[in-house]
Tab-separated table of C-alpha atoms in Angstrom:
chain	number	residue	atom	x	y	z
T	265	UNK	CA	-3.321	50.157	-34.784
T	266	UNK	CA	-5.012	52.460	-37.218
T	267	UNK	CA	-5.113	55.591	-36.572
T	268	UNK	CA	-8.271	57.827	-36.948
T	269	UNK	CA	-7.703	59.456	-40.175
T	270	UNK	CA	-6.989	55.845	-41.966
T	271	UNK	CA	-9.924	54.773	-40.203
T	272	UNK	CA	-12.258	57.219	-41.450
T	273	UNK	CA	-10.325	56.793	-44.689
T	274	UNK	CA	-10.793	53.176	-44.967
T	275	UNK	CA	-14.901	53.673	-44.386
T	276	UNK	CA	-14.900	56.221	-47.171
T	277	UNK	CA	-13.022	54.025	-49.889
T	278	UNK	CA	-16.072	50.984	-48.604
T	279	UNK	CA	-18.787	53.880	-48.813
T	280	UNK	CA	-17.944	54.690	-52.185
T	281	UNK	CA	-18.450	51.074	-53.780
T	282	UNK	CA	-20.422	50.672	-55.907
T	283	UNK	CA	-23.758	48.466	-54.888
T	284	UNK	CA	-23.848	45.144	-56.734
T	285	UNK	CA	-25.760	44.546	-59.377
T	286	UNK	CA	-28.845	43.104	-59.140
T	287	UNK	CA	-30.068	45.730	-56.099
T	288	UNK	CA	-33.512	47.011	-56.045
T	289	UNK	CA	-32.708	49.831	-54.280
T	290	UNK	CA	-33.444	53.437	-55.829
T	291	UNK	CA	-30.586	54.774	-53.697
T	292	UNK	CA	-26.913	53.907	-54.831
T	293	UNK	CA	-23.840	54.974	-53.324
T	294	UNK	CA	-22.476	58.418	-55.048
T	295	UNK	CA	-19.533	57.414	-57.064
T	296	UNK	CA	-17.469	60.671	-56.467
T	297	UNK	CA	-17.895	60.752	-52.698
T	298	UNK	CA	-16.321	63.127	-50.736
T	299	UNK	CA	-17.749	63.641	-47.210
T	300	UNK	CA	-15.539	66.394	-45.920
T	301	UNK	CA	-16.859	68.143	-49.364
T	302	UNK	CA	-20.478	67.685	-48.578
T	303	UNK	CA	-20.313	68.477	-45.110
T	304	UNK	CA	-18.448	72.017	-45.800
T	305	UNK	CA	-21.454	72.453	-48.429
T	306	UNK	CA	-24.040	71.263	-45.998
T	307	UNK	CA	-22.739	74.058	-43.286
T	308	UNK	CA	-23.152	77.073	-45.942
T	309	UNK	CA	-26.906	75.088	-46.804
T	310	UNK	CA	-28.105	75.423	-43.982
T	311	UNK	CA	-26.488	78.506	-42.664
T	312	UNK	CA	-28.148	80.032	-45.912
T	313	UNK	CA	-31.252	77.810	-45.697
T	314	UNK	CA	-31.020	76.354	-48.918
T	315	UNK	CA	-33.271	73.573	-48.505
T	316	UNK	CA	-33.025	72.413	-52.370
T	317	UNK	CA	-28.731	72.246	-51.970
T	318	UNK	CA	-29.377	70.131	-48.835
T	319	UNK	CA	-31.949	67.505	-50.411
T	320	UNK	CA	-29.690	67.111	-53.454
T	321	UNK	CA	-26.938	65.923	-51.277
T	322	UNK	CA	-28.356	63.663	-49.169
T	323	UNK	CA	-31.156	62.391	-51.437
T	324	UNK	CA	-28.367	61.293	-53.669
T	325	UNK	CA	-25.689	59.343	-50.524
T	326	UNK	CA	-25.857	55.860	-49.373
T	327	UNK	CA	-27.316	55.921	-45.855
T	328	UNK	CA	-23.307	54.176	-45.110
T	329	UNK	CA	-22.272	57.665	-46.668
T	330	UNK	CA	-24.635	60.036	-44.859
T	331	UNK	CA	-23.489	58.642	-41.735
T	332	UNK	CA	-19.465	59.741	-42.674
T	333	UNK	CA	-20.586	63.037	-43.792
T	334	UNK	CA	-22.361	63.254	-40.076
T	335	UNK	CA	-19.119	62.524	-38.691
T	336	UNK	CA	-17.046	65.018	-40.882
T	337	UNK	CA	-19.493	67.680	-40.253
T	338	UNK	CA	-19.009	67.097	-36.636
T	339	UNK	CA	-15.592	68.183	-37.497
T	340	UNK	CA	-15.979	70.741	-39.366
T	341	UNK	CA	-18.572	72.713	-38.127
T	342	UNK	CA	-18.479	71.451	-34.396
T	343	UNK	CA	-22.072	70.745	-34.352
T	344	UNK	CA	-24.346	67.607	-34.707
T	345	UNK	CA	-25.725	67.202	-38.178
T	346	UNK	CA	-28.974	65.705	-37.086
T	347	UNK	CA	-29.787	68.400	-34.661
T	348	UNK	CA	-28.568	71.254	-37.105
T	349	UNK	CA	-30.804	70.293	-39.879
T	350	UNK	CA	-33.941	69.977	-37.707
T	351	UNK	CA	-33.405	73.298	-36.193
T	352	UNK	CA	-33.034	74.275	-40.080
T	353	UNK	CA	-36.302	72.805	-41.491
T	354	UNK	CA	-39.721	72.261	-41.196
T	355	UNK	CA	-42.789	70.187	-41.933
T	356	UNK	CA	-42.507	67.435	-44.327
T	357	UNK	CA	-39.132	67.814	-45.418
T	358	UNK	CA	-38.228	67.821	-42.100
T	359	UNK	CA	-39.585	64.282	-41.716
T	360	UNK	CA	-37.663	63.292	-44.945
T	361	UNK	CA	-34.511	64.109	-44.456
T	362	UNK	CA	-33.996	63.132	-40.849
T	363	UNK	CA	-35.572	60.059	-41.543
T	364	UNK	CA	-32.799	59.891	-43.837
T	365	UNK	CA	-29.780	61.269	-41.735
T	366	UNK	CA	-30.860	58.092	-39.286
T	367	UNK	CA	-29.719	54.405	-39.588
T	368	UNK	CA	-32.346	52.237	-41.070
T	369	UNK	CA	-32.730	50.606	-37.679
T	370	UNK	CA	-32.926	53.959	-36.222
T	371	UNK	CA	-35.269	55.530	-38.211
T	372	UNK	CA	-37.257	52.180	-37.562
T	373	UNK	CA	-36.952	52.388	-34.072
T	374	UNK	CA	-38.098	56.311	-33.758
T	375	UNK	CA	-41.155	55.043	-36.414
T	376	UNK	CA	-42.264	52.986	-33.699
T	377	UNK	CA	-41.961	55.091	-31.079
T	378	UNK	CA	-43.857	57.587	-32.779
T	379	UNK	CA	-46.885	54.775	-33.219
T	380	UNK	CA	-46.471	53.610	-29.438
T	381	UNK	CA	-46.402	56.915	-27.728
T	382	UNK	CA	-49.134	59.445	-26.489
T	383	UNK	CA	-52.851	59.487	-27.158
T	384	UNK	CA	-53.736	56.075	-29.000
T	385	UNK	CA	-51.253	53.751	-30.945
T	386	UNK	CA	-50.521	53.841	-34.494
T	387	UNK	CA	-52.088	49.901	-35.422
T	388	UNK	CA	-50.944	50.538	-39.038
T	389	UNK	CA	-47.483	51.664	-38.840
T	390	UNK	CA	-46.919	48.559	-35.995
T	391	UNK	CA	-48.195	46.461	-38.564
T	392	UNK	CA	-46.158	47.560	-41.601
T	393	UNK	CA	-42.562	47.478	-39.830
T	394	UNK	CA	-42.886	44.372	-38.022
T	395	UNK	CA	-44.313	42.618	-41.064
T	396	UNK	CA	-42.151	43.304	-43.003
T	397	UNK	CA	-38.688	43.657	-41.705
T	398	UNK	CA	-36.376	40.553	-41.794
T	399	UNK	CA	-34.813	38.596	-38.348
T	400	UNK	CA	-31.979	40.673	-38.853
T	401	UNK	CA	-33.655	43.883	-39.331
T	402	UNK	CA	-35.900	43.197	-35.849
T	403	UNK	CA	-32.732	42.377	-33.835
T	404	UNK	CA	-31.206	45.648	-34.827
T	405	UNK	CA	-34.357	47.668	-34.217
T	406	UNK	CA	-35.125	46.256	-30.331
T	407	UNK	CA	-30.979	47.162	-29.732
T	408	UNK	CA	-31.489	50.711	-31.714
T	409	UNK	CA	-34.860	51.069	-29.887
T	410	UNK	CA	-33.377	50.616	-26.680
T	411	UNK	CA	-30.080	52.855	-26.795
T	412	UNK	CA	-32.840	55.550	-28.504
T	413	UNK	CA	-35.018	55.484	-26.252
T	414	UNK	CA	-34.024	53.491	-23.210
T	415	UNK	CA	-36.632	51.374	-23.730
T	416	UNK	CA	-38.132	47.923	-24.391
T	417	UNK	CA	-39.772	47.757	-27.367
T	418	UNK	CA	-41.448	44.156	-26.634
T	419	UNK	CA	-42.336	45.890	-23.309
T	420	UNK	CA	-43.931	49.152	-24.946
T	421	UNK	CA	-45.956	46.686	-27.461
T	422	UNK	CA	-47.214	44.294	-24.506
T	423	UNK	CA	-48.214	47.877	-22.638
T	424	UNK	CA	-50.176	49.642	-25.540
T	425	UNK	CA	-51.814	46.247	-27.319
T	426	UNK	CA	-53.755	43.553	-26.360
T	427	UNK	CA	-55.176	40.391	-26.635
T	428	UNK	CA	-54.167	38.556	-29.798
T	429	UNK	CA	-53.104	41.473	-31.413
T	430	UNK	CA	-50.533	41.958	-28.872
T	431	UNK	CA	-49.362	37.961	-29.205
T	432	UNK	CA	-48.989	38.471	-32.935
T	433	UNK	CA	-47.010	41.874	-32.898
T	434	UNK	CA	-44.717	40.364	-30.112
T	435	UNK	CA	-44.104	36.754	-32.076
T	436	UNK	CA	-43.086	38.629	-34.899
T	437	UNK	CA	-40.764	41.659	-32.902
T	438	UNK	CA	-38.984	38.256	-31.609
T	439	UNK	CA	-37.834	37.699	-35.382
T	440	UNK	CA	-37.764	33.884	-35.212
T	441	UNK	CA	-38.773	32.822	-38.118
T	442	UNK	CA	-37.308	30.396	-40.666
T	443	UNK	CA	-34.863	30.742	-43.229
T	444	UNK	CA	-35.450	29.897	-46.940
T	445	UNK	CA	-34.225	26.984	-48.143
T	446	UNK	CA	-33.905	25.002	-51.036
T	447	UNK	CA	-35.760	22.264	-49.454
T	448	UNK	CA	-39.297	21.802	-50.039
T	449	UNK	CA	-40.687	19.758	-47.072
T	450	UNK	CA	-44.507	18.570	-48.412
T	451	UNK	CA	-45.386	16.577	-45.102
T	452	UNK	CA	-44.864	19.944	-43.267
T	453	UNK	CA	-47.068	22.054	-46.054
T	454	UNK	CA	-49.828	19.731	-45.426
T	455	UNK	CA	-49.457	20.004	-41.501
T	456	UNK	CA	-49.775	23.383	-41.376
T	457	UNK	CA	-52.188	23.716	-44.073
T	458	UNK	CA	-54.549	21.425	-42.419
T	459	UNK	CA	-53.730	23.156	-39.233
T	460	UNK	CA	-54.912	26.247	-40.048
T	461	UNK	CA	-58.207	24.875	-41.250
T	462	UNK	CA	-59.113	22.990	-38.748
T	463	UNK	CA	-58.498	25.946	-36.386
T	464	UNK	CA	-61.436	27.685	-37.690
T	465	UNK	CA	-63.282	24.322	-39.093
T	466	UNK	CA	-63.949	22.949	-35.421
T	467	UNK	CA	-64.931	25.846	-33.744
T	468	UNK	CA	-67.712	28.619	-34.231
T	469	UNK	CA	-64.537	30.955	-32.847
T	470	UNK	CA	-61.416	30.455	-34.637
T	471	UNK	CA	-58.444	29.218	-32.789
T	472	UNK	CA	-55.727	32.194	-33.411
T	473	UNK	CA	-52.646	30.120	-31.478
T	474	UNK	CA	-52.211	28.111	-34.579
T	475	UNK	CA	-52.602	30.583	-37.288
T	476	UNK	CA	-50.015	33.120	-34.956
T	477	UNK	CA	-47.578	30.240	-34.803
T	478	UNK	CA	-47.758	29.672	-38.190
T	479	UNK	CA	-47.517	32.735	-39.867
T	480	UNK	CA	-44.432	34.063	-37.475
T	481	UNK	CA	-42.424	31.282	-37.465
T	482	UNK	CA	-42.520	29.519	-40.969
T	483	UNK	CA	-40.238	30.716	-43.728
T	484	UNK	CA	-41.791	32.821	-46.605
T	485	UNK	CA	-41.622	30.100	-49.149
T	486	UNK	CA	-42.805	27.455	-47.147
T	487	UNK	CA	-45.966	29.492	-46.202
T	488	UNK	CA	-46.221	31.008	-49.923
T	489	UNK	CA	-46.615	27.007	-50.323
T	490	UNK	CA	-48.723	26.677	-47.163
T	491	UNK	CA	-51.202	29.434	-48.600
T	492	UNK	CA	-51.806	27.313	-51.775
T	493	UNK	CA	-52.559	24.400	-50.415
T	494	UNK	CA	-54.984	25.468	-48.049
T	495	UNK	CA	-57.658	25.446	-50.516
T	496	UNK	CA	-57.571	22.196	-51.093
T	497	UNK	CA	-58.962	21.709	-47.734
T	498	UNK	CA	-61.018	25.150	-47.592
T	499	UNK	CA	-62.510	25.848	-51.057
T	500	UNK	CA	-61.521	29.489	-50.754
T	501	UNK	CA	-57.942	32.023	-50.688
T	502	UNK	CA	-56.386	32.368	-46.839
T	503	UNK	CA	-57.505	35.830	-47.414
T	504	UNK	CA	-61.276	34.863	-47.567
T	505	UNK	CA	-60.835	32.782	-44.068
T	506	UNK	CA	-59.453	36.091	-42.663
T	507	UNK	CA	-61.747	38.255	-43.605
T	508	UNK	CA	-64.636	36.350	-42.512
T	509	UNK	CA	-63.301	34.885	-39.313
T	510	UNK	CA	-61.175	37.158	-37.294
T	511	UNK	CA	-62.161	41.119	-37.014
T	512	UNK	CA	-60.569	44.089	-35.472
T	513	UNK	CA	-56.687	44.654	-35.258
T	514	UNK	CA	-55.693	41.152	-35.623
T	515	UNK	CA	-57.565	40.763	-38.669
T	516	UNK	CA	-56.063	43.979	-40.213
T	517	UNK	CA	-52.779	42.427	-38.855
T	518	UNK	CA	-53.328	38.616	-40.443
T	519	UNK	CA	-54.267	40.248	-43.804
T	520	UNK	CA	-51.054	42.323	-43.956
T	521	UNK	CA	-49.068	39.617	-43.319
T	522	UNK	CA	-50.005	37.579	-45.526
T	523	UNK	CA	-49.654	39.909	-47.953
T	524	UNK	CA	-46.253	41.271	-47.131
T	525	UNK	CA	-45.237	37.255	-47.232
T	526	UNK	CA	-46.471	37.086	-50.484
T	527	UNK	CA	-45.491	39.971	-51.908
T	528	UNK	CA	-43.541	42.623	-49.658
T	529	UNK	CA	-43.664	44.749	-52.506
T	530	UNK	CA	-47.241	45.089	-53.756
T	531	UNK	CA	-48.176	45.460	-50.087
T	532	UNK	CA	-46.156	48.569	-49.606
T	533	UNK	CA	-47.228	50.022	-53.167
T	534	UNK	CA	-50.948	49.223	-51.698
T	535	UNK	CA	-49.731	51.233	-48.431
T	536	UNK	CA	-48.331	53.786	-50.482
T	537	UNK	CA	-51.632	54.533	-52.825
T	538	UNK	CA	-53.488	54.135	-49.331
T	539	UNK	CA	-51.273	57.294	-47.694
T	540	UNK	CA	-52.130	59.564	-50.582
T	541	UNK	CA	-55.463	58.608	-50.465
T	542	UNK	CA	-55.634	59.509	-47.041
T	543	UNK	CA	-53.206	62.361	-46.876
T	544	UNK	CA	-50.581	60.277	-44.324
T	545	UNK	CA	-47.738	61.996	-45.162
T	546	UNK	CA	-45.729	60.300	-42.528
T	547	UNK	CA	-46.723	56.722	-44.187
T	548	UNK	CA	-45.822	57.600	-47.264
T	549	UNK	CA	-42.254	59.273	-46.122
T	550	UNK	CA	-41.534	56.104	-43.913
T	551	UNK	CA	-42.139	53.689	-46.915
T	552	UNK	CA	-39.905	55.619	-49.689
T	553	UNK	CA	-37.063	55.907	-46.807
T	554	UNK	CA	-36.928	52.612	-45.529
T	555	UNK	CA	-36.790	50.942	-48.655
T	556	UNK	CA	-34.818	53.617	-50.946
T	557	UNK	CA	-31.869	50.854	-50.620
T	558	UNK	CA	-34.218	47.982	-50.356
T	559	UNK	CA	-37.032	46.929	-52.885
T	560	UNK	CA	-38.328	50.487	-53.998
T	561	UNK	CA	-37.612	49.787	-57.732
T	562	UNK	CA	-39.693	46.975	-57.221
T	563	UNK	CA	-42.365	48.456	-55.165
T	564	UNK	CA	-42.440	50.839	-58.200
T	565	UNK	CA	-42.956	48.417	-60.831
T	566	UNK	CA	-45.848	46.580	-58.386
T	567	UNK	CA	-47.570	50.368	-57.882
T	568	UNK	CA	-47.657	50.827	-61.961
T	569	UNK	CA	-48.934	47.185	-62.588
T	570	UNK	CA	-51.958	47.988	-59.903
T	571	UNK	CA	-53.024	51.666	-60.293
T	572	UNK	CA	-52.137	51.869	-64.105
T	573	UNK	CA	-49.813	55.015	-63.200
T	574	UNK	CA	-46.315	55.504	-62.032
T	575	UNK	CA	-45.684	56.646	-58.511
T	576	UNK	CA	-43.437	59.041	-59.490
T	577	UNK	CA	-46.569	61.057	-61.116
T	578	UNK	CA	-48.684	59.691	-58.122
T	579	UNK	CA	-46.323	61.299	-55.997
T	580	UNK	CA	-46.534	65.274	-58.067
T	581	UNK	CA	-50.500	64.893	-57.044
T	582	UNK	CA	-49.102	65.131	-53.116
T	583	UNK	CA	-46.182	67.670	-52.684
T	584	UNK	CA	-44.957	70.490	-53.983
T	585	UNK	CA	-41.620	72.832	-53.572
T	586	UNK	CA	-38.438	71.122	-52.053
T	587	UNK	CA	-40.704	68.580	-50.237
T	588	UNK	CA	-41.714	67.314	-53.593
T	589	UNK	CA	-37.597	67.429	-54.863
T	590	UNK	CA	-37.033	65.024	-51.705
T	591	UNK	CA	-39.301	62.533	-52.795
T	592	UNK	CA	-39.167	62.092	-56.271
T	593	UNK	CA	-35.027	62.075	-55.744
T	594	UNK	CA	-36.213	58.743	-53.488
T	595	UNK	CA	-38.613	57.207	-56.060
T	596	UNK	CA	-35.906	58.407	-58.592
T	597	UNK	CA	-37.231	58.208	-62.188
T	598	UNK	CA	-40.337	57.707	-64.015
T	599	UNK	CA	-41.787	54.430	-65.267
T	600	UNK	CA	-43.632	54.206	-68.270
């Protein structure tokens, strides 16, 4: 058996590998990692409270990595990481960098939490995760949401939503839906294109059970497909059906998931311009820490096609100080 010193040894040698080419992530692993290094710097940080000299280390490690320096700080200091660095800042950097110190089902898990809990639920931020997270991704947020919590996420959804709101948000927690394939089935395009028509063509009140089905179960290419063709039996864009026919949370719900299935990355850079615009600083910190190892070179390339600017000059209009450091080290570099 190994012991726990080859153990550890063995995850550091994996956390330093380089990420394979081709990744859209912003965040990479550090080539020159060395955890027990960072977490003997991280002690005299935030002993001394130098907030800059903590967001440069961990706004430049691999989420894999931040979790070994965790562990090595545990050693070396005899204290928990997490809870030392939230005792140690404040505010918005706060959020950032324990979003970042969590596991990206973790920090989706607490997100959600967050919008479930107290005085009213967060519609938007339910929306966003669930829409966009893979079948993977949703299995390891209900397990991360439960040991968190000691909860049921499905549960807390079906207790703070309703109607067909809640039926939506719940089909898509389940994360059933199809895998991509390389096979193109046309019989099935024209089902469910017709489908969805005649759900709102034979009624004054559209039929949602259909569209619900549809949209949370399909694969993305199929419905990318399924999208198209419904205008040859509507005249008009999905969008246009939603917007007219269905109101309220669902609606805001249909049209973001339709969206996300078309492209996950324009919707988030729309999300993104939307949290500045509003001030949401906890939007915009949840989108540029989920998908710092994700899409978020992509969802910068969408935001500069759209707004004619780059979010990493977006982002100067809406920070300042170390706060500001944290998330331009996220978006990483500027696009011209």
């Amino acid at each position: 058996m190994q012991s726990i010193n080859e153990m550890l040894l063995s995850k550091v040698n994996e956390a330093r590998k380089p990420t394979a080419w081709g990744t859209l992530g912003t965040i990479r692993p550090f080539p020159n990692f060395d955890p027990e290094m960072d977490a003997v710097n991280l002690v005299a940080a935030i002993k001394s409270k130098d907030t800059g000299a903590i967001v440069q280390i961990l706004t430049n490690r691999s989420s894999t990595q931040r979790q070994l320096i965790a562990r090595l700080y545990r050693t070396t200091a005899a204290q928990d990481l997490l809870s030392d660095l939230q005792g140690a800042l404040s505010g918005d950097l706060k959020s950032v960098i324990v979003g970042l110190m969590r596991t990206p089902s973790r920090f989706d898990a607490t997100e959600l939490r967050r919008a479930l809990k107290g005085i009213g639920t967060d519609e938007d931020t339910l929306i966003e995760i669930l829409c966009t997270r893979d079948n993977k991704q949703l299995h390891e947020i209900i397990t991360a949401y439960k040991q968190e919590f000691n909860r049921d996420l499905e549960q807390d959804i079906a207790d703070d939503t309703s109607k067909d709101f809640q039926r939506l948000l719940l089909a898509l927690a389940k994360g059933t839906r199809e895998n991509n394939t390389d096979w193109i089935d046309y019989r099935l395009i024209d089902h469910d294109a017709k489908t969805l028509y005649e759900a709102k063509a034979n009624s004054k009140t559209p039929n949602p059970d259909p569209w619900i089905q549809i949209l949370t179960e399909r694969s993305t290419d199929h419905l990318d497909r399924v999208f198209q063709k419904y205008i040859d039996y509507s005249s008009e864009e999905i969008e246009k059906t939603i917007q007219t026919d269905f109101s309220g949370d669902l609606g805001n719900a249909l049209l973001s998931l339709v969206s996300a299935i078309q492209n996950t990355p324009l919707y988030l850079a729309g999300n993104l311009q939307e949290a500045m615009k509003g001030s949401r600083a906890a939007s915009l910190i949840r989108i540029l820490v989920s998908r710092s190892e994700t899409d978020l070179l992509s969802i910068r390339v969408e935001y500069r096609k759209k707004y004619g600017v780059s979010l990493y000059t977006a982002l100067q209009g809406e920070a300042k100080g170390d706060y500001l450091k944290a998330l331009l080290a996220l978006c990483r570099a500027e696009d011209l």
